[in-house]
Coordinates of C-alpha atoms and ligand atoms in Angstrom, one line a residue:
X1 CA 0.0 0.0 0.0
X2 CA 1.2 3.2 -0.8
X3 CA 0.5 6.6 1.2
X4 CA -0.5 9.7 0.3
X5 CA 0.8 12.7 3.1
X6 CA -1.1 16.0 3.0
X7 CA 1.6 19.0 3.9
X8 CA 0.4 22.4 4.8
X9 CA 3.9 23.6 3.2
X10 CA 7.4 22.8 3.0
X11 CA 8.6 24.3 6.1
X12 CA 6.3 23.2 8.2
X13 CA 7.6 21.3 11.0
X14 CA 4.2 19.1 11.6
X15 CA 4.2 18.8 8.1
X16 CA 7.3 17.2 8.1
X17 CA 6.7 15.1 11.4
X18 CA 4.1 13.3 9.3
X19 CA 6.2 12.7 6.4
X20 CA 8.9 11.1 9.0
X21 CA 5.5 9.2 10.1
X22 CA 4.7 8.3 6.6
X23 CA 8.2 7.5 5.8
X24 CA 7.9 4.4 8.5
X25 CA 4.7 3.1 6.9
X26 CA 5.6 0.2 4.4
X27 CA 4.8 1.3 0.4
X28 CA 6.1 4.5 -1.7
X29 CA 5.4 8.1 -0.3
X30 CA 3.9 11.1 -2.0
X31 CA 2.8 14.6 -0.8
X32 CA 0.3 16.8 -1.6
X33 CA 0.0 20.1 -0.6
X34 CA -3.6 22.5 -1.3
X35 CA -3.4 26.3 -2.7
X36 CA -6.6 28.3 -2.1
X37 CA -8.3 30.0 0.9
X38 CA -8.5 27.2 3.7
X39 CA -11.6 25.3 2.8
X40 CA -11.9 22.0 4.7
X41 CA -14.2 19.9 2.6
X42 CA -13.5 21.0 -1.0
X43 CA -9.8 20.6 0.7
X44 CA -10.8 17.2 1.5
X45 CA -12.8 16.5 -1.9
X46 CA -9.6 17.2 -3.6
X47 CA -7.6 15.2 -1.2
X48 CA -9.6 11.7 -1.9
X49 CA -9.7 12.3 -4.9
X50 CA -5.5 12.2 -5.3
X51 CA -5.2 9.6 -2.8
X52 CA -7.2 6.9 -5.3
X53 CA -7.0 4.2 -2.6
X54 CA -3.8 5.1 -1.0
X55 CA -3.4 5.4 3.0
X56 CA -3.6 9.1 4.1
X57 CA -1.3 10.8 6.7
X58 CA -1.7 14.4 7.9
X59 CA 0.2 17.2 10.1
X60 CA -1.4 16.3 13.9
X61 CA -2.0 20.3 13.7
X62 CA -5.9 21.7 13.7
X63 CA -6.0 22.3 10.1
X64 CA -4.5 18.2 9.1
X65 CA -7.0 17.3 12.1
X66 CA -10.2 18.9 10.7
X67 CA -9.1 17.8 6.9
X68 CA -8.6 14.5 7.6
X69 CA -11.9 14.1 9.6
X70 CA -13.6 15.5 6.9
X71 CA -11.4 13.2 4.6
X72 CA -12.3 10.1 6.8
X73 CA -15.8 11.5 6.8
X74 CA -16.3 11.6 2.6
X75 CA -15.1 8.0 2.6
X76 CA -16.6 6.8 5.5
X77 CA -13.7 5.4 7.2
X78 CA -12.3 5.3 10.5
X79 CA -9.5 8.4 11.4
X80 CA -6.9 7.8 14.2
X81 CA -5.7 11.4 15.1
X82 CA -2.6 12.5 16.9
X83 CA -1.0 9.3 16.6
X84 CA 2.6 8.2 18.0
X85 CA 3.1 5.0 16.3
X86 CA 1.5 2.9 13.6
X87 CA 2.1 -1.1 14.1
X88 CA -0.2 -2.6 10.6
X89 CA -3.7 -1.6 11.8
X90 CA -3.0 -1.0 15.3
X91 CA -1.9 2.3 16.3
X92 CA -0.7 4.3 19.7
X93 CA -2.5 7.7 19.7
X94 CA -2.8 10.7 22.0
X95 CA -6.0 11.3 24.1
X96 CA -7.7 13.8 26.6
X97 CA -5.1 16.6 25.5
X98 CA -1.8 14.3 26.2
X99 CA -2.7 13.2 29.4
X100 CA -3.7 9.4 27.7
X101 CA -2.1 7.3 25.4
X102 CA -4.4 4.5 23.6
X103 CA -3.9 1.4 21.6
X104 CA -6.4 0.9 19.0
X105 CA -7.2 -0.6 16.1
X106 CA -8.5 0.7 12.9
X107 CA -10.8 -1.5 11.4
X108 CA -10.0 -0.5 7.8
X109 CA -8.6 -1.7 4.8
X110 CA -7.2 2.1 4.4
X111 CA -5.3 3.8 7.4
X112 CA -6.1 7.4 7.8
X113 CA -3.8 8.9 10.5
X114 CA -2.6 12.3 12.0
X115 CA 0.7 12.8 13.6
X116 CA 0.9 13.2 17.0
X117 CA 2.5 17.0 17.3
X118 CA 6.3 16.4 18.4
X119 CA 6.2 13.0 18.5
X120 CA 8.6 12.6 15.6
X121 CA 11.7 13.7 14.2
X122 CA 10.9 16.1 11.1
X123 CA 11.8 14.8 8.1
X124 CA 14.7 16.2 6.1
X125 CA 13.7 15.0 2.7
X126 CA 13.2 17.0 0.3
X127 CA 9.6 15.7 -1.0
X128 CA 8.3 17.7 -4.1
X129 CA 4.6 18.3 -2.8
X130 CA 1.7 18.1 -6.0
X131 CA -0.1 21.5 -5.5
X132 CA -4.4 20.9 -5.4
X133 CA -6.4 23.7 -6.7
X134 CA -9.9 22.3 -5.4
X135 CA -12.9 24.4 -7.0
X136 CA -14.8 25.5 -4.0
X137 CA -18.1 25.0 -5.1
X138 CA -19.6 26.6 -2.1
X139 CA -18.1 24.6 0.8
X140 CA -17.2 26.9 3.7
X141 CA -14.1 29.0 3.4
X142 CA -12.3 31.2 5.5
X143 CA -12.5 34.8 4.1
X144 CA -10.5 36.6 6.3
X145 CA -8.2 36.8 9.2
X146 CA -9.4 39.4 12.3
X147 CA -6.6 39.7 14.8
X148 CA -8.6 39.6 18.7
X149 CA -8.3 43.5 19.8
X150 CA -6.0 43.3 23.2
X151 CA -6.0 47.1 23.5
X152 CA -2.2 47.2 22.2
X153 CA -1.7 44.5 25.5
X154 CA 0.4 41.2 24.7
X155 CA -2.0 38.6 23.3
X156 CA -2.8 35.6 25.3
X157 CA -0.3 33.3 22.8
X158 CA 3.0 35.7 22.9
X159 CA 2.9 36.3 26.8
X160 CA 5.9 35.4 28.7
X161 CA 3.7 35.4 31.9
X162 CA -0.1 34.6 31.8
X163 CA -1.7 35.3 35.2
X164 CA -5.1 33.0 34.7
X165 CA -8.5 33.0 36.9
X166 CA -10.8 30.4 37.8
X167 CA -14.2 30.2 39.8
X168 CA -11.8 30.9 42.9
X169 CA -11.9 34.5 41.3
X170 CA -15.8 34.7 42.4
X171 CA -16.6 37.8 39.8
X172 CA -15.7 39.9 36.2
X173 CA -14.8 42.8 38.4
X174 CA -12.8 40.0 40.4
X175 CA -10.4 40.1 38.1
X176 CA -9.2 43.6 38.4
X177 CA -6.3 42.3 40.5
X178 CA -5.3 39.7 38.3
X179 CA -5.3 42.4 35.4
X180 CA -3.1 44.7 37.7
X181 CA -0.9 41.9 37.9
X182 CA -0.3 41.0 34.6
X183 CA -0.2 44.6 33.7
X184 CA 3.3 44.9 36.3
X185 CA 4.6 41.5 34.7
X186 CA 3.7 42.6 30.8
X187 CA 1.5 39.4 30.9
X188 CA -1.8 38.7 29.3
X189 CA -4.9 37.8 31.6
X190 CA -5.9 33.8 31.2
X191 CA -8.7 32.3 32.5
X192 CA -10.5 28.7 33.1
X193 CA -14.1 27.9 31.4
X194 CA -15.7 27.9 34.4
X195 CA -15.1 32.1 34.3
X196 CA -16.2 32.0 30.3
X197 CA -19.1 30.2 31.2
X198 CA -20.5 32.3 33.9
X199 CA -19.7 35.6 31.1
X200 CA -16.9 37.1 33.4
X201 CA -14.1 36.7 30.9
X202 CA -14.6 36.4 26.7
X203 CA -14.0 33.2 25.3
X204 CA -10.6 34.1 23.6
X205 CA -9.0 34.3 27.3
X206 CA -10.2 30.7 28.0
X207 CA -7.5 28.3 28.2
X208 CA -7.2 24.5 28.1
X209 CA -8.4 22.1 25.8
X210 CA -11.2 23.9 24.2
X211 CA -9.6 27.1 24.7
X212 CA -6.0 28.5 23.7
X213 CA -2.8 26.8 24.5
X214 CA -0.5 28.8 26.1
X215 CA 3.4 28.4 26.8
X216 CA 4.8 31.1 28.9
X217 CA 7.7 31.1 31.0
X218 CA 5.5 31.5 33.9
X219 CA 1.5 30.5 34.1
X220 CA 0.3 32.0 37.5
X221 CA -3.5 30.0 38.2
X222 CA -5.5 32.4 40.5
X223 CA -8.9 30.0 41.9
X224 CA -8.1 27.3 39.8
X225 CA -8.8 23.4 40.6
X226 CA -6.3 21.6 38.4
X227 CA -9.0 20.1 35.8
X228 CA -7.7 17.7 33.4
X229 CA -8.9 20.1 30.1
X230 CA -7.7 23.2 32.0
X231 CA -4.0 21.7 32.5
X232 CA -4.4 20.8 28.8
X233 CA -3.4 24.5 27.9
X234 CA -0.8 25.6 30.3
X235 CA 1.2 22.2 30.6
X236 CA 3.3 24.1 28.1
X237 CA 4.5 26.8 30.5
X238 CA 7.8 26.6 31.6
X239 CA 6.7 27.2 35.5
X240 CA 3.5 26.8 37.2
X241 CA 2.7 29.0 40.3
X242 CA -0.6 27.9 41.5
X243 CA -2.5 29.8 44.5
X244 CA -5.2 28.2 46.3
X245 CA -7.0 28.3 49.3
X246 CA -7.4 24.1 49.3
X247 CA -4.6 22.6 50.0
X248 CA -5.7 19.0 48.2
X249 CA -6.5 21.2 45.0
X250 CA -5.4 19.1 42.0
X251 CA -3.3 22.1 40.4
X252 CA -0.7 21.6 43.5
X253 CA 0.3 18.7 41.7
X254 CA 1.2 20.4 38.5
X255 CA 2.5 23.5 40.1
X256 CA 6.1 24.6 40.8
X257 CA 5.6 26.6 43.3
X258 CA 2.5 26.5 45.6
X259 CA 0.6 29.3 47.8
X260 CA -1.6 27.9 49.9
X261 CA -4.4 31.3 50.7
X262 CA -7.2 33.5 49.2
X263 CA -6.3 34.7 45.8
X264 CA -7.7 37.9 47.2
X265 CA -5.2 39.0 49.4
X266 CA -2.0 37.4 48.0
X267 CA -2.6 38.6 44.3
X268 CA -2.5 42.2 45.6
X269 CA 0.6 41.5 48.2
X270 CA 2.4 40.1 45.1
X271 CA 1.5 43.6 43.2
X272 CA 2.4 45.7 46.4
X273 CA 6.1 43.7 46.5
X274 CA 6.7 44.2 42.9
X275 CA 6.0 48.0 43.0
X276 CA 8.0 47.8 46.0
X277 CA 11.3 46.3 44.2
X278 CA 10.4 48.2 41.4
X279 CA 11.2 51.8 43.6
Ligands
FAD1 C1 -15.2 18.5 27.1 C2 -14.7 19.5 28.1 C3 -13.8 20.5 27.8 C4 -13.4 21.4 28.7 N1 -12.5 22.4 28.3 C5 -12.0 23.2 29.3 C6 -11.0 24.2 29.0 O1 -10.6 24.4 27.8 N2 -10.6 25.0 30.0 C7 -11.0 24.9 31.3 O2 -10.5 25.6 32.1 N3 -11.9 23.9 31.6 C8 -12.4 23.1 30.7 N4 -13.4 22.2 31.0 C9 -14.0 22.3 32.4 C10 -13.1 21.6 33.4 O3 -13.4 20.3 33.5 C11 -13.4 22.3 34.8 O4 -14.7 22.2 35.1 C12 -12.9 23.7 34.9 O5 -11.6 23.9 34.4 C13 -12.9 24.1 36.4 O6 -12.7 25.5 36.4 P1 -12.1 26.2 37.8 O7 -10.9 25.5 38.1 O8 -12.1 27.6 37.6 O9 -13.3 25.9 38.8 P2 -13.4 24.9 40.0 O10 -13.1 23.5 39.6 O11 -14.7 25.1 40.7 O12 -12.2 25.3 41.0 C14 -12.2 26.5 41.7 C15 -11.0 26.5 42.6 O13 -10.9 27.8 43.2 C16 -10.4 27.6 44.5 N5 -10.8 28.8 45.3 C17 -12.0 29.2 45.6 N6 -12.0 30.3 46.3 C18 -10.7 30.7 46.3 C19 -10.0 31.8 46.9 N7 -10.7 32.8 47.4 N8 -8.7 31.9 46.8 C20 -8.0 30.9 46.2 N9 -8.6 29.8 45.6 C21 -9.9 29.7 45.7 C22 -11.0 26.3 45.0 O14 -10.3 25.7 46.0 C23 -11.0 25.5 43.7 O15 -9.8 24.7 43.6 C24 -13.8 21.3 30.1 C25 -14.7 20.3 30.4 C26 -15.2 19.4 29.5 C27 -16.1 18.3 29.9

């Protein structure tokens, strides 16, 4: 059998994770890559199409995830995403935003897989990538990119410190202190989706696994429990300073340094002894 990998472009260093994945699959290797606004169905359509009935590998990133579900989804086969390892029909995939690794099998003549992100080398190759120009035909496209407004802050992404809320915080106007904060450390304000579900904080400041994944050298959670899908957006951070007034709170276990108190009065203590150093 012989595999098909979709690249998102030459450089790319998923891209080139899943041709190191591709590479360890038995059969001859080819890449496609698509041209055109980002479209995942006609993106797919076009996909299939080149494939004939190749395997299909894809970049574990959120575009190769959504075009290869649609992919799976147009032929109605099964799509093992984020995977680590493929063994015949049996593969090794991530689960619960990296805090699970499953064995499964894919009961398929045709193995559709993503790579997990990092979990290969990227591949030095030199693959020439066949460019698809697939006719949208009114599938959904993206039109446009509109950057979030931070008020010329540093965006939640960039931050080198993120100091993030939870339900601990108790209220939006709560969070005043935790914007004072950030504003001394030139961080960006975080929070969990308890606090985007109750309407104190928009949705773009939610982090975790359906929210933004941050990686800042420091990730300060304010009133946060420790929830698997929360820690599923700041396990990147290089340190973890968690304050909380429970003392079993699951974020302890996580954190790198641990303040055990109401976010209420050491937030602002930590504000008054930066000011303080600061002269
Ligand atoms: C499919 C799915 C996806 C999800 N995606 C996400 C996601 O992307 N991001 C996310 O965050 N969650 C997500 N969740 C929700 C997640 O499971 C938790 O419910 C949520 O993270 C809990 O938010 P929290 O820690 O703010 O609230 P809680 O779990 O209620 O924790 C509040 C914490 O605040 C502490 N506290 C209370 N008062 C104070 C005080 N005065 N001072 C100090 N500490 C105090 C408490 O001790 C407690 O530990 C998801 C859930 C599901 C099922």
């Amino acid at each position: 059998m012989s595999t098909l990998v979709f690249v998102e472009g030459a450089d790319d260093e998923l891209s080139r994770q899943a041709l190191t994945l591709a590479d360890s699959l038995e059969g001859d290797i080819r890449a496609v890559t698509v041209d055109g606004p980002y479209a995942p169905s006609a993106w797919a359509k076009a996909i299939v199409e080149a494939a004939g009935g190749d395997d299909i590998v894809g970049p574990g990133s959120d575009r190769g995830n959504e075009v290869l579900a649609h992919v799976a989804a147009q032929l109605d086969l099964p799509l093992a995403a984020n995977v680590t390892e493929v063994r015949g029909d049996e593969v090794t995939r991530i689960r619960w935003g990296g805090t699970l690794l499953e064995e499964a099998r894919l009961h398929s003549e045709r193995r559709l897989v993503t790579a997990a992100p990092f979990a290969f080398e990227p591949s030095n190759s030199l693959l020439q990538a066949e460019v698809l120009s697939p006719a949208l035909d009114g599938a959904v496209a993206v039109v446009d990119h509109v950057a979030p407004d931070t008020g010329g802050k540093v965006s939640l992404v960039d931050a080198k410190v993120v100091v993030s809320g939870g339900r601990g915080v108790g209220s939006a106007e709560g969070f005043a202190i935790l914007e004072e904060l950030a504003a001394l450390l030139d961080g960006a304000v975080g929070c969990s989706r308890v606090v985007t579900s109750a309407g104190w904080r928009p949705h773009t400041d939610q982090v975790g696994q359906t929210g933004t994944k941050v990686s800042p050298d420091l990730y300060i959670a304010c009133g946060i429990s420790g929830a698997t899908q929360h820690i599923a957006g700041c396990k990147g951070a290089k340190k973890l300073l968690a304050i909380n007034a429970d003392p079993e709170a699951t974020i302890f276990a996580h954190a790198d340094y641990a303040v055990i108190g109401d976010l209420h009065e050491i937030v602002p203590a930590i504000s008054a002894e930066l000011r303080k150093a600061r002269g």
